[in-house]
Coordinates of C-alpha atoms in Angstrom, one line a residue:
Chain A
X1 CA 28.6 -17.7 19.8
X2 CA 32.1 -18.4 21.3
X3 CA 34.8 -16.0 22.5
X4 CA 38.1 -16.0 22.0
X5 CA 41.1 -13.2 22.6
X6 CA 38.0 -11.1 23.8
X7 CA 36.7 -11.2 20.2
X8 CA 33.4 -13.4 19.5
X9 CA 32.6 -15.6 16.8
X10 CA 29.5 -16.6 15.6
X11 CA 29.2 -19.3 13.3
X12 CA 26.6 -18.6 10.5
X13 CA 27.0 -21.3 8.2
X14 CA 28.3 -24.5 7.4
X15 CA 31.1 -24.6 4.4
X16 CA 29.2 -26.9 2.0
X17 CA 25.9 -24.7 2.4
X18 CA 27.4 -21.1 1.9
X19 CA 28.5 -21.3 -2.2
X20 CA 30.5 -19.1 -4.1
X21 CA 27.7 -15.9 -5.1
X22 CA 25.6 -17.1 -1.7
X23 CA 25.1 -14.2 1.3
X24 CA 23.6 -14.0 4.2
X25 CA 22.1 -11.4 6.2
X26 CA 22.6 -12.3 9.7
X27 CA 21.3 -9.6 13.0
X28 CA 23.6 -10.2 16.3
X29 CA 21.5 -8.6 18.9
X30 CA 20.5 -5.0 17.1
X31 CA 23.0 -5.2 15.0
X32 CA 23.0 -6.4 11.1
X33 CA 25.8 -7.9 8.9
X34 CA 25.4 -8.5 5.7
X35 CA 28.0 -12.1 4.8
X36 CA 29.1 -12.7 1.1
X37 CA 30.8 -15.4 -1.1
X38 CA 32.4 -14.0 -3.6
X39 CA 34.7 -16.5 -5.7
X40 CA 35.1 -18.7 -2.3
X41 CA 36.6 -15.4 -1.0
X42 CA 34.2 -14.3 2.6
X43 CA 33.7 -10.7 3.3
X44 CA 31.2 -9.1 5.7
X45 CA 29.9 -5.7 6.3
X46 CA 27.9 -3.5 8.3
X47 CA 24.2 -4.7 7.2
X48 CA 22.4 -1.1 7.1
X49 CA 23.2 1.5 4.4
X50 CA 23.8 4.7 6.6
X51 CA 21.9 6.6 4.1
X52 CA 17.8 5.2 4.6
X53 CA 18.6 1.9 6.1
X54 CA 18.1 -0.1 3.6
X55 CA 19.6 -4.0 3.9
X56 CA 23.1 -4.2 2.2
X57 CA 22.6 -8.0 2.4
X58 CA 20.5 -6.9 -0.8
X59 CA 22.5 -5.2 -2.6
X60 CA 24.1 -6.1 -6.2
X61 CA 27.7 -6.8 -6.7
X62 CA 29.3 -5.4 -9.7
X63 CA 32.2 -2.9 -10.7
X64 CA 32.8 0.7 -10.9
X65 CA 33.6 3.9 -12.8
X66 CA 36.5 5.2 -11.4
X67 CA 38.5 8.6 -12.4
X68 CA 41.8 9.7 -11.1
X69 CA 45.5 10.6 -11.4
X70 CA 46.3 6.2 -11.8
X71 CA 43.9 6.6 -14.5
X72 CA 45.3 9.9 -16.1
X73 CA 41.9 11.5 -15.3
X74 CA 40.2 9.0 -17.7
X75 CA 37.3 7.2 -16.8
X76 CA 37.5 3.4 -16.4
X77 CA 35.6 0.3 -15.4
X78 CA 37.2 -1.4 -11.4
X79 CA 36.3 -3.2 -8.8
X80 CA 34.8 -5.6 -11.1
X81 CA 32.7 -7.6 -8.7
X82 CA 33.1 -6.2 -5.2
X83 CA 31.4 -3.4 -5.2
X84 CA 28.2 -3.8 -3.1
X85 CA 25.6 -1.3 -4.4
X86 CA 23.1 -0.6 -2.0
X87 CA 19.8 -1.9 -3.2
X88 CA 18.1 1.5 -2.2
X89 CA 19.3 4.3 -3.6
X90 CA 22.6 2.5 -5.0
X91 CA 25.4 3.7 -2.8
X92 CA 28.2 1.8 -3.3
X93 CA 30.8 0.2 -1.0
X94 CA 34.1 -1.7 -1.6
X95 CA 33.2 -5.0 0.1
X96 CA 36.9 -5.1 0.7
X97 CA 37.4 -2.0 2.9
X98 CA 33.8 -0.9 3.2
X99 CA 34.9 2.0 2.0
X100 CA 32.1 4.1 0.2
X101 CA 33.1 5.4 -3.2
X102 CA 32.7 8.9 -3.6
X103 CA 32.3 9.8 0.2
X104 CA 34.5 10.4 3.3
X105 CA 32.8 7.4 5.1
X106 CA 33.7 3.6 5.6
X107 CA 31.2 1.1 7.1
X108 CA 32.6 -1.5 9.4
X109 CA 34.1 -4.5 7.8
X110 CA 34.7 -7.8 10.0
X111 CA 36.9 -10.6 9.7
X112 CA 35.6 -14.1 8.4
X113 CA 37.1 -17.5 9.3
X114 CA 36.6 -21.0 8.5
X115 CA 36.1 -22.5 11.8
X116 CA 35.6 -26.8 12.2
X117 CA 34.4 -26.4 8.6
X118 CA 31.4 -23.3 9.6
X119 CA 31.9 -20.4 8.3
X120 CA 32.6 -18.0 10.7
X121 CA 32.2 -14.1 11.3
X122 CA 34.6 -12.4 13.9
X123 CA 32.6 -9.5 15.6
Chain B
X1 CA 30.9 -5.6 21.0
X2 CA 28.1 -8.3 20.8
X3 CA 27.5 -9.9 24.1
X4 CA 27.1 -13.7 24.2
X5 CA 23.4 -13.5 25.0
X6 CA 22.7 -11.6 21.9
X7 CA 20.9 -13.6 19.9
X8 CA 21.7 -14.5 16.7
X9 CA 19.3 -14.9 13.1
X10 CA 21.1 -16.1 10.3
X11 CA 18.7 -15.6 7.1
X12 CA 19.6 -16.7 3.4
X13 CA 19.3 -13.8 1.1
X14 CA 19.1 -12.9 -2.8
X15 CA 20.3 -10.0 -4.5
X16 CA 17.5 -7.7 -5.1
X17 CA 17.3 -6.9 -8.6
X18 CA 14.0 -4.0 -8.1
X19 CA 14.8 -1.5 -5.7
X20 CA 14.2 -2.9 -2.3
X21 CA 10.8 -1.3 -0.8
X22 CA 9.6 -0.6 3.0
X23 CA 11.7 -2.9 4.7
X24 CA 13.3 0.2 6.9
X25 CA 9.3 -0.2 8.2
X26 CA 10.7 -3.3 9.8
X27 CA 13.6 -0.9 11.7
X28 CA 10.5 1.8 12.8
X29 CA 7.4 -0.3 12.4
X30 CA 6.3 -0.1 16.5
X31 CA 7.5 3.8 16.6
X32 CA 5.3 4.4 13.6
X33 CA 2.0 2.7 14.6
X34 CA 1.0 5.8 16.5
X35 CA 1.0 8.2 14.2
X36 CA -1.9 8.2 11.0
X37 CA 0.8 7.8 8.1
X38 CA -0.8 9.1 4.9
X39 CA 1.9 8.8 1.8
X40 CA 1.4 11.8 -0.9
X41 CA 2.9 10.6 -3.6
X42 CA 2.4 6.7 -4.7
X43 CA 2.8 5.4 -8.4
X44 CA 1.1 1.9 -9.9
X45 CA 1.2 0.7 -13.0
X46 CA -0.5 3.6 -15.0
X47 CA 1.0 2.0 -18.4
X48 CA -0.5 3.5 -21.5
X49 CA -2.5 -0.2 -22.0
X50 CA -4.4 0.1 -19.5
X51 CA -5.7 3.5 -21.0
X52 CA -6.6 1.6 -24.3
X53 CA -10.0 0.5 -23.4
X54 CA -11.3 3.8 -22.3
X55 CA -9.7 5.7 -25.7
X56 CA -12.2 5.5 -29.2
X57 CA -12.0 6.3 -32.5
X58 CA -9.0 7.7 -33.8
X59 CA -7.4 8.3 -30.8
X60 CA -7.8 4.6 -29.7
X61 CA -6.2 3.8 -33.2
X62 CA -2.9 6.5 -32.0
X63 CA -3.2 4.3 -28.8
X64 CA -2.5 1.0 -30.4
X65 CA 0.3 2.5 -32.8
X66 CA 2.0 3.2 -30.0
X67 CA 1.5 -0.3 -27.9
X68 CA 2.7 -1.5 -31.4
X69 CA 6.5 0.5 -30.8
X70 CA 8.6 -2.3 -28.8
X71 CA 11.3 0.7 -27.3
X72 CA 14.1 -0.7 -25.2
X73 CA 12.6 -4.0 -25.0
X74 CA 9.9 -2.7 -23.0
X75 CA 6.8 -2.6 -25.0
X76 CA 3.9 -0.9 -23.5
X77 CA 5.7 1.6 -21.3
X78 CA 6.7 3.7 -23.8
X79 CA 5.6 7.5 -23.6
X80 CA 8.1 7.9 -20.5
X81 CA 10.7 6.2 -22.3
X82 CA 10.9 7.8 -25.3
X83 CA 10.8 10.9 -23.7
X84 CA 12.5 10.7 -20.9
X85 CA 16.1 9.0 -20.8
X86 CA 17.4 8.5 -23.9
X87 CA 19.7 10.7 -24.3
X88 CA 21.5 9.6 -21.1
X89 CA 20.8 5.9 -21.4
X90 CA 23.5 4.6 -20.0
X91 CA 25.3 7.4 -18.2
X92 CA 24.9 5.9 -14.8
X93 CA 25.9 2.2 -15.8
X94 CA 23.1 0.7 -15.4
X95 CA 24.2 1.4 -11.8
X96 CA 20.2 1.5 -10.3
X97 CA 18.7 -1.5 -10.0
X98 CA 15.0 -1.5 -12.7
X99 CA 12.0 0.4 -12.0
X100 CA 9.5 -1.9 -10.5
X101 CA 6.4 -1.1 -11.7
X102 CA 3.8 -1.7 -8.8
X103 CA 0.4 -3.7 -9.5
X104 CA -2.7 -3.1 -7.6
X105 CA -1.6 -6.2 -5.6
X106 CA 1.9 -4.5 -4.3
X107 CA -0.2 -1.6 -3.4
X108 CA -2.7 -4.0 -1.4
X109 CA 0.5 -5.5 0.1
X110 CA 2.1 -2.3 1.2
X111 CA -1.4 -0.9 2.5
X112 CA -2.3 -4.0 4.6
X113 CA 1.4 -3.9 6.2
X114 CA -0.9 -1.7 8.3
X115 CA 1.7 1.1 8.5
X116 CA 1.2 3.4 5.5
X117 CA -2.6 4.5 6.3
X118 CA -3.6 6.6 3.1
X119 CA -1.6 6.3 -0.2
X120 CA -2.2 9.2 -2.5
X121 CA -2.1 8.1 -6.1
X122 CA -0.1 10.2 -9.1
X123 CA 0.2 9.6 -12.3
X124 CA 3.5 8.0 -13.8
X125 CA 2.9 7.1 -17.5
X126 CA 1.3 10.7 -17.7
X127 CA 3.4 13.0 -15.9
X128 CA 4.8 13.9 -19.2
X129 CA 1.8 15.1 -20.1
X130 CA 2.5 18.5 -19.8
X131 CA 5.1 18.8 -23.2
X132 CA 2.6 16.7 -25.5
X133 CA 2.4 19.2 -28.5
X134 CA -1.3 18.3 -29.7
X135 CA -3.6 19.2 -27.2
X136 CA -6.5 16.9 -28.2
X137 CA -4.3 13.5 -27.8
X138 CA -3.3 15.1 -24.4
X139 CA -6.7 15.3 -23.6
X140 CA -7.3 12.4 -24.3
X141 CA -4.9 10.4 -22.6
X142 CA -5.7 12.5 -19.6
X143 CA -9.4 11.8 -19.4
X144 CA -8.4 8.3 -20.3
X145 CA -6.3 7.7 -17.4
X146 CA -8.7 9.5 -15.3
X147 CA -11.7 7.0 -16.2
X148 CA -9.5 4.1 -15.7
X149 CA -7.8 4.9 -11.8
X150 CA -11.1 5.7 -10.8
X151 CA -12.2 2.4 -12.0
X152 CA -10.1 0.5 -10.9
X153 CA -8.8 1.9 -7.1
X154 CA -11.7 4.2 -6.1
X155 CA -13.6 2.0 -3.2
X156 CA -10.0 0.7 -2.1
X157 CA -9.8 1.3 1.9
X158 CA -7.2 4.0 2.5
X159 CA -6.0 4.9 -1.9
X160 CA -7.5 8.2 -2.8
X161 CA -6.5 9.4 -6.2
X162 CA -5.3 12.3 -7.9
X163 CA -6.9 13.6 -11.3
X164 CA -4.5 14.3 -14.0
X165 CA -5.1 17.2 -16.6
X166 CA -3.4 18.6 -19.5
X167 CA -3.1 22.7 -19.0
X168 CA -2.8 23.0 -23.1
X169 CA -6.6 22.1 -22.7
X170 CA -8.2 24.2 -20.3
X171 CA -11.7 23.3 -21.2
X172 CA -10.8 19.9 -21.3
X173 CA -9.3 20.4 -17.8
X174 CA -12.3 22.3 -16.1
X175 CA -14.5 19.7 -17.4
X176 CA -12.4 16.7 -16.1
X177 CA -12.2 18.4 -12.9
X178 CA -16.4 18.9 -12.6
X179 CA -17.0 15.0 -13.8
X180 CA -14.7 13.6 -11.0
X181 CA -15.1 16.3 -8.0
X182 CA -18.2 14.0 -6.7
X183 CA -16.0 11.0 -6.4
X184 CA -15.1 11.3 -2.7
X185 CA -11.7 9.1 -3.7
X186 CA -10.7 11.8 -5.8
X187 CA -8.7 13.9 -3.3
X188 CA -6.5 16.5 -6.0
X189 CA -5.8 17.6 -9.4
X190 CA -2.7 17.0 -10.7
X191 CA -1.1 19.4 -13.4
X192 CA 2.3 18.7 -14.6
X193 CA 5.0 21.5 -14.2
X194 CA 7.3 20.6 -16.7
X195 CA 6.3 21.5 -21.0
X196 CA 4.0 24.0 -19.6
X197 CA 4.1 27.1 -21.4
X198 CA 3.3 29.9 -20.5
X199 CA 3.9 28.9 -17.1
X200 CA 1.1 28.3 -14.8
X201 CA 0.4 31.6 -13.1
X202 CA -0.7 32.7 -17.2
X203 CA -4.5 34.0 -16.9
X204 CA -5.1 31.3 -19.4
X205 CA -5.0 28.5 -17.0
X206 CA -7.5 30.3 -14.0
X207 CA -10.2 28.6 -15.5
X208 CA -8.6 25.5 -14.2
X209 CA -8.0 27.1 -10.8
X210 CA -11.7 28.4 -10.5
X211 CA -13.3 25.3 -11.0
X212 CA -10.8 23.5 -8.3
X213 CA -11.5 26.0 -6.3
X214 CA -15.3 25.7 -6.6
X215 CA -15.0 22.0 -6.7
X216 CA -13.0 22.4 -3.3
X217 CA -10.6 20.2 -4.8
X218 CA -6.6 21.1 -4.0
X219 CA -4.2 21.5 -7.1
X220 CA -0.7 19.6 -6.7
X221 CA 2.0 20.8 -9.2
X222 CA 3.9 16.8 -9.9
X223 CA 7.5 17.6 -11.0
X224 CA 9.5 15.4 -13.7
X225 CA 12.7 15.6 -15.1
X226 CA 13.1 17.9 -17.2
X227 CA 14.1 15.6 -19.8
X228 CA 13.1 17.0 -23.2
X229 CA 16.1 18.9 -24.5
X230 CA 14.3 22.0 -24.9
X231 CA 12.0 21.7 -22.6
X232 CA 10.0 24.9 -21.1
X233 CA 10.9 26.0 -18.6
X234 CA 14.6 24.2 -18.1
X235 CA 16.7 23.3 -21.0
X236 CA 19.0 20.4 -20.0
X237 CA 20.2 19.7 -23.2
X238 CA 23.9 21.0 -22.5
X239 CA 24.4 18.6 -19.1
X240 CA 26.2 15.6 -19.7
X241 CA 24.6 13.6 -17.0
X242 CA 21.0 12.5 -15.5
X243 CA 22.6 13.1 -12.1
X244 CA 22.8 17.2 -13.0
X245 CA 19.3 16.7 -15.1
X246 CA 17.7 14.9 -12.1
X247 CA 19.0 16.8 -8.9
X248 CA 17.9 20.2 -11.1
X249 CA 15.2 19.9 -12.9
X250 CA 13.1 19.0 -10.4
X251 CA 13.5 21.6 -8.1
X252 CA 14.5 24.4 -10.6
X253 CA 11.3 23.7 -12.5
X254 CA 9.3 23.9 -9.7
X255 CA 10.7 26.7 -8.4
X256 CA 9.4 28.9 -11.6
X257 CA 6.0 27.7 -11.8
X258 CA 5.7 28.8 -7.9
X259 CA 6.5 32.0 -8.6
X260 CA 4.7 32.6 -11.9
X261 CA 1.3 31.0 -10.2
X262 CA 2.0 33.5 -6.9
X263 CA 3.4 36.8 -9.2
X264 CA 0.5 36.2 -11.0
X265 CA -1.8 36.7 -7.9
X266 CA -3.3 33.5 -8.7
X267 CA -4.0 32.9 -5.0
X268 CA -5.6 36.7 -4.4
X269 CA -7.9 36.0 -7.3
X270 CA -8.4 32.1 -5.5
X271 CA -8.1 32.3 -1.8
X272 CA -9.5 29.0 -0.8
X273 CA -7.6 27.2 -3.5
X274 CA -4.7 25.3 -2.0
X275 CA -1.5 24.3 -3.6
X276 CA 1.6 21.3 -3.1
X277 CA 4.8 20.9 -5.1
X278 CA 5.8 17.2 -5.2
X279 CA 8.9 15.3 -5.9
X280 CA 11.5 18.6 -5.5
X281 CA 12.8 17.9 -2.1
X282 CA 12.2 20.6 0.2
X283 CA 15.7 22.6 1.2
X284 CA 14.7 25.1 -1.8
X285 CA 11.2 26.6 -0.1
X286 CA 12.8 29.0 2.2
X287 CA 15.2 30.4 -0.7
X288 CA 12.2 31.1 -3.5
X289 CA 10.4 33.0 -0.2
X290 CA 13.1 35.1 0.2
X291 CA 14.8 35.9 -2.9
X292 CA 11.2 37.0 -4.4
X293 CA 10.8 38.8 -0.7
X294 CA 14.2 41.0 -1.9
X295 CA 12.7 41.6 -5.3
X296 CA 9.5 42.7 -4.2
X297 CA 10.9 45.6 -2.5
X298 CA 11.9 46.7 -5.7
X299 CA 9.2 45.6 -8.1
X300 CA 6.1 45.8 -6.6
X301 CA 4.4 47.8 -9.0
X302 CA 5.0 45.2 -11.6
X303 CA 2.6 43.2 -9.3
X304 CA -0.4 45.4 -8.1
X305 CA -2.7 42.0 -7.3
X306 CA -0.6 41.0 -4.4
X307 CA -1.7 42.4 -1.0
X308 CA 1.4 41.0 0.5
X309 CA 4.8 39.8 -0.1
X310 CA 5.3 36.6 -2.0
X311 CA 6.3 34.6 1.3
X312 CA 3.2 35.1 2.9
X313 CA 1.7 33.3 0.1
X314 CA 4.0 30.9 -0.7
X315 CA 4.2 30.0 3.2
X316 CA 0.4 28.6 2.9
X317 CA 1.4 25.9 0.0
X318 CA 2.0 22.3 0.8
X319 CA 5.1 20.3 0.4
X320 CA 5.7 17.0 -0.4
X321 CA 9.1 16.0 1.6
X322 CA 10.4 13.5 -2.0
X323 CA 13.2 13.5 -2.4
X324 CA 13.9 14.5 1.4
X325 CA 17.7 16.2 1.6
X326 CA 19.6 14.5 3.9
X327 CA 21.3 18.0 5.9
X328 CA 24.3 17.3 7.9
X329 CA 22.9 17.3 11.5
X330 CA 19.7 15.3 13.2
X331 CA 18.5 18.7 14.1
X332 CA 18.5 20.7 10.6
X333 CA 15.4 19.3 9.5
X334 CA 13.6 21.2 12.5
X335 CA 15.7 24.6 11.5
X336 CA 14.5 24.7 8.0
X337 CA 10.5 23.9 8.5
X338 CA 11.5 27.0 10.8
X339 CA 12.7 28.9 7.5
X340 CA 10.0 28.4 5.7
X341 CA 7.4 28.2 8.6
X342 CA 6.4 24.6 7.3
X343 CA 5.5 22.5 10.5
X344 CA 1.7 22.3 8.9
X345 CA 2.5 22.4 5.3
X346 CA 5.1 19.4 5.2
X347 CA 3.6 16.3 3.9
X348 CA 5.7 13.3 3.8
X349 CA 6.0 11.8 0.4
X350 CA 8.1 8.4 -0.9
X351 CA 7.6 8.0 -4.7
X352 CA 6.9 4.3 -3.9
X353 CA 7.8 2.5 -5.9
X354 CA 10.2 4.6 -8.5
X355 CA 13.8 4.1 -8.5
X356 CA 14.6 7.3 -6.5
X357 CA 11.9 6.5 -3.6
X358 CA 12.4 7.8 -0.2
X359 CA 12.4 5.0 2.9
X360 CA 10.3 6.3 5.9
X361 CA 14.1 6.0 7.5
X362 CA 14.8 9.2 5.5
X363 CA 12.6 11.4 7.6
X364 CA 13.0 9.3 11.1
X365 CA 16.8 9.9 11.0
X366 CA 16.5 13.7 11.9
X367 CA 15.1 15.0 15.5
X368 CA 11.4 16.2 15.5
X369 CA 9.1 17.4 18.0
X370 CA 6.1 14.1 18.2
X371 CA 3.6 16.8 17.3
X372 CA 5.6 17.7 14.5
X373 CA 6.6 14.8 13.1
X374 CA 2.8 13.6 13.6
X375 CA 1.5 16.4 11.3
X376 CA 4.2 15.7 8.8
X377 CA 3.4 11.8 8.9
X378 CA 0.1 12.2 8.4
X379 CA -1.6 15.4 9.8
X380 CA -1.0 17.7 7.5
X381 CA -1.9 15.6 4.6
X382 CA -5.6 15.3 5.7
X383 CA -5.7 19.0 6.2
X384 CA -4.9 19.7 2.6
X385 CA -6.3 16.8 1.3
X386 CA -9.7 17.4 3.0
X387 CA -10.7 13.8 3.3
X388 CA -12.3 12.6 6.1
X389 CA -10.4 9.5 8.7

């Protein structure tokens, strides 16, 4: 783990071994992330669902039904792909804000680098 | 923050495509290996062929007719469902990950984890039992899958069972409950609370409560979805989605069997016969005591058998804690066993391994006295189960 601008880094894995659809559960001290490759995009999120605990590193990645004024009250199918769905009771989250659909709560997102060619998650 | 000496484990994972199971034990495991953890309500794989062997003649033949109907790709399991979700297939998107149907191995598995002590066994395949119009083929299936758990998972260190039997067929039932009562394994009877009509207080059924009682064997009311359109006693036909059917039925259903079976001064006539509600959460119990307390006032000449008011009686039933509410704050758990006085009537339940199962993180999230959340692991559970540690 290195520190820079009072922020640490920990390396979790090289490039060439962390694929596009790979993830990674990774536990810093007490704490659990859950890493993902999505398209070569890297997002990571807080590793515990705040519902029963159950590993987000788990969980499926897939769209949405959303319904609102942008979608004149209709349903429609979003997020196709980055919503993580809790793989216990199927909350889901918007790996891009961490944002949980359908409830006034947000899990912590964090920052990922590519770092001397390791992929690299800012804590 | 992290701190630079926090250390760091970096572990490739898979998308879990079953419902993930236990792995909050993990999180808990040394805070739980004090406490005798007994598990109410456990499901295996009850599917209908492994009833075929013990089913002859004719209704062996209806067996294999309907291991012959390939429904939703999923031949074999297919009394739940073709009753249960078809007509919302699809409303939730395929959001939940698939049921995973647990073998005798997962149950090992889980078991030998060594924190789950005593897992209670319920029927899944036959919970609809209750809403199968002939009362014969019920009977059947009931004694069939009856014959075949005790087969196959009496003698198994720590699984009792529960007995399933169809109320349509009270002799039937009596006599299912006098063959099995001997089997120490067999800790309960199971009757379903949904299709049962009249409801379950009816003096029809208190043949099934006197032999229970005499067999000292505790009855527990298993809830399901209501999911037959007009099913007695909730009609769900008219909601749009399983999330109204689900969150609903359950509790509602259970709700009216309680107070037909305690109106009906079931438990005057039966004193030393125990009852549990499973799988309808628990926030409801202090609302049914009270709301029937306010009627009372008013209509207790329509009920001469009761010596008391409907609380008193409904406060000595058991509770499974499936599917556990999570309430706002750590400490409202604590306030509503207060409600309904249930600190030795609360049994904690998971529904392992069905899609809505609760993680043992469910009930270790909210603040509890040790004693009480010792009696609710575990405690209370042998008290109403009766078996022996």
């Amino acid at each position: 783990m290195k520190e820079r601008n009072g922020k640490r880094r920990v390396a979790v894995a090289p490039v060439d071994e962390f694929p596009p659809g790979a993830r990674l559960e990774i536990k810093v001290g007490n704490r659990s992330i859950a890493v993902f490759n999505v398209k070569g995009e890297y997002f990571a999120i807080f590793g515990l669902c705040p519902h029963q605990s159950a590993p987000l590193s788990r969980g499926r990645l897939q769209g949405t039904v959303v319904c609102n004024e942008h979608t004149n009250w209709e349903k429609e199918w979003a997020h196709d792909g980055e919503v993580l769905v809790c793989p216990g009771h199927a909350m889901e989250f918007d790996l891009r804000t961490g944002k949980a659909f359908g409830y006034g709560m947000k899990l912590r997102t964090y920052d990922v680098i590519v770092e001397d060619d390791w992929v690299t998650v800012i804590l | 923050m992290a701190n630079s000496k926090d250390s760091i484990d970096v572990k490739r994972v898979e998308a879990a495509f079953n419902p993930v199971q236990d792995q909050d034990l993990d999180i808990y495991g040394e805070e739980l290996k004090k406490y005798t953890i007994v598990d109410v309500d456990v499901h295996v794989d009850d599917t209908l062929q492994n009833m075929l062997p013990y089913m002859d003649g004719h209704f062996g033949k209806r067996l294999e007719a309907v291991l012959a109907a390939d429904f939703m790709g999923e031949p074999h399991n297919s009394l739940r469902n073709m009753i249960a979700h078809v007509s919302w297939l699809g409303a939730a998107y395929d959001k939940h990950p698939r049921a995973k149907l647990a073998t005798k191995e997962d149950l090992l598995e889980r078991m030998e984890y060594g924190i789950i002590d005593y897992s209670i066994l319920f029927p899944s395949e036959l919970l609809p039992i209750g809403y199968l119009p002939d009362p014969k083929w019920a009977a059947a299936l009931a004694s069939a899958y009856n014959e075949y758990m005790v087969d196959a998972y009496s003698n198994v260190a720590g699984v009792k069972l529960a007995i399933v039997v169809s109320p349509k067929s009270v002799e039937h039932a009596v006599s299912e409950i006098e063959k099995h009562a001997s089997n120490d394994d067999v800790v309960t009877v199971s009757i379903p609370d949904v299709g049962v009509n009249p409801p379950l207080g009816d003096e029809k059924y208190w043949p099934i409560y006197e032999a229970a009682e005499a067999c000292n064997l505790p009855v527990s009311l298993h809830g399901i979805e209501a999911l037959i359109h007009d099913n007695y006693p909730l009609r769900v036909s008219h909601f749009p989605t399983l999330m109204q059917v689900h969150s609903m039925g359950f509790p509602f259903t259970s709700m009216l069997q309680v107070m037909s079976v305690v109106c009906e001064g079931v438990p005057v006539r039966y004193p030393n016969l125990k009852f549990c509600v499973m799988e309808a959460g628990i926030t409801w119990v202090p609302f049914i005591m009270h709301r029937l307390d306010t009627a009372y006032r008013q209509y207790r000449t329509e009920l001469p058998a009761l010596e008391a008011q409907p609380s008193e009686y409904i406060s000595k039933w058991y509770w499974g804690t499936h599917e556990l509410e999570k309430l706002p704050k750590k400490g409202d758990l604590s306030k509503l066993l207060d409600l309904y006085q249930g600190h030795n009537t609360t049994m904690w339940a998971s529904d392992w391994p069905h899609l809505e199962r609760d993680l043992i993180a469910g009930l270790m999230y909210y603040d509890l006295d040790d004693d009480v959340r010792a009696k609710i692991l575990g405690k209370n559970a042998i008290d109403f189960y009766g078996f022996t540690t």
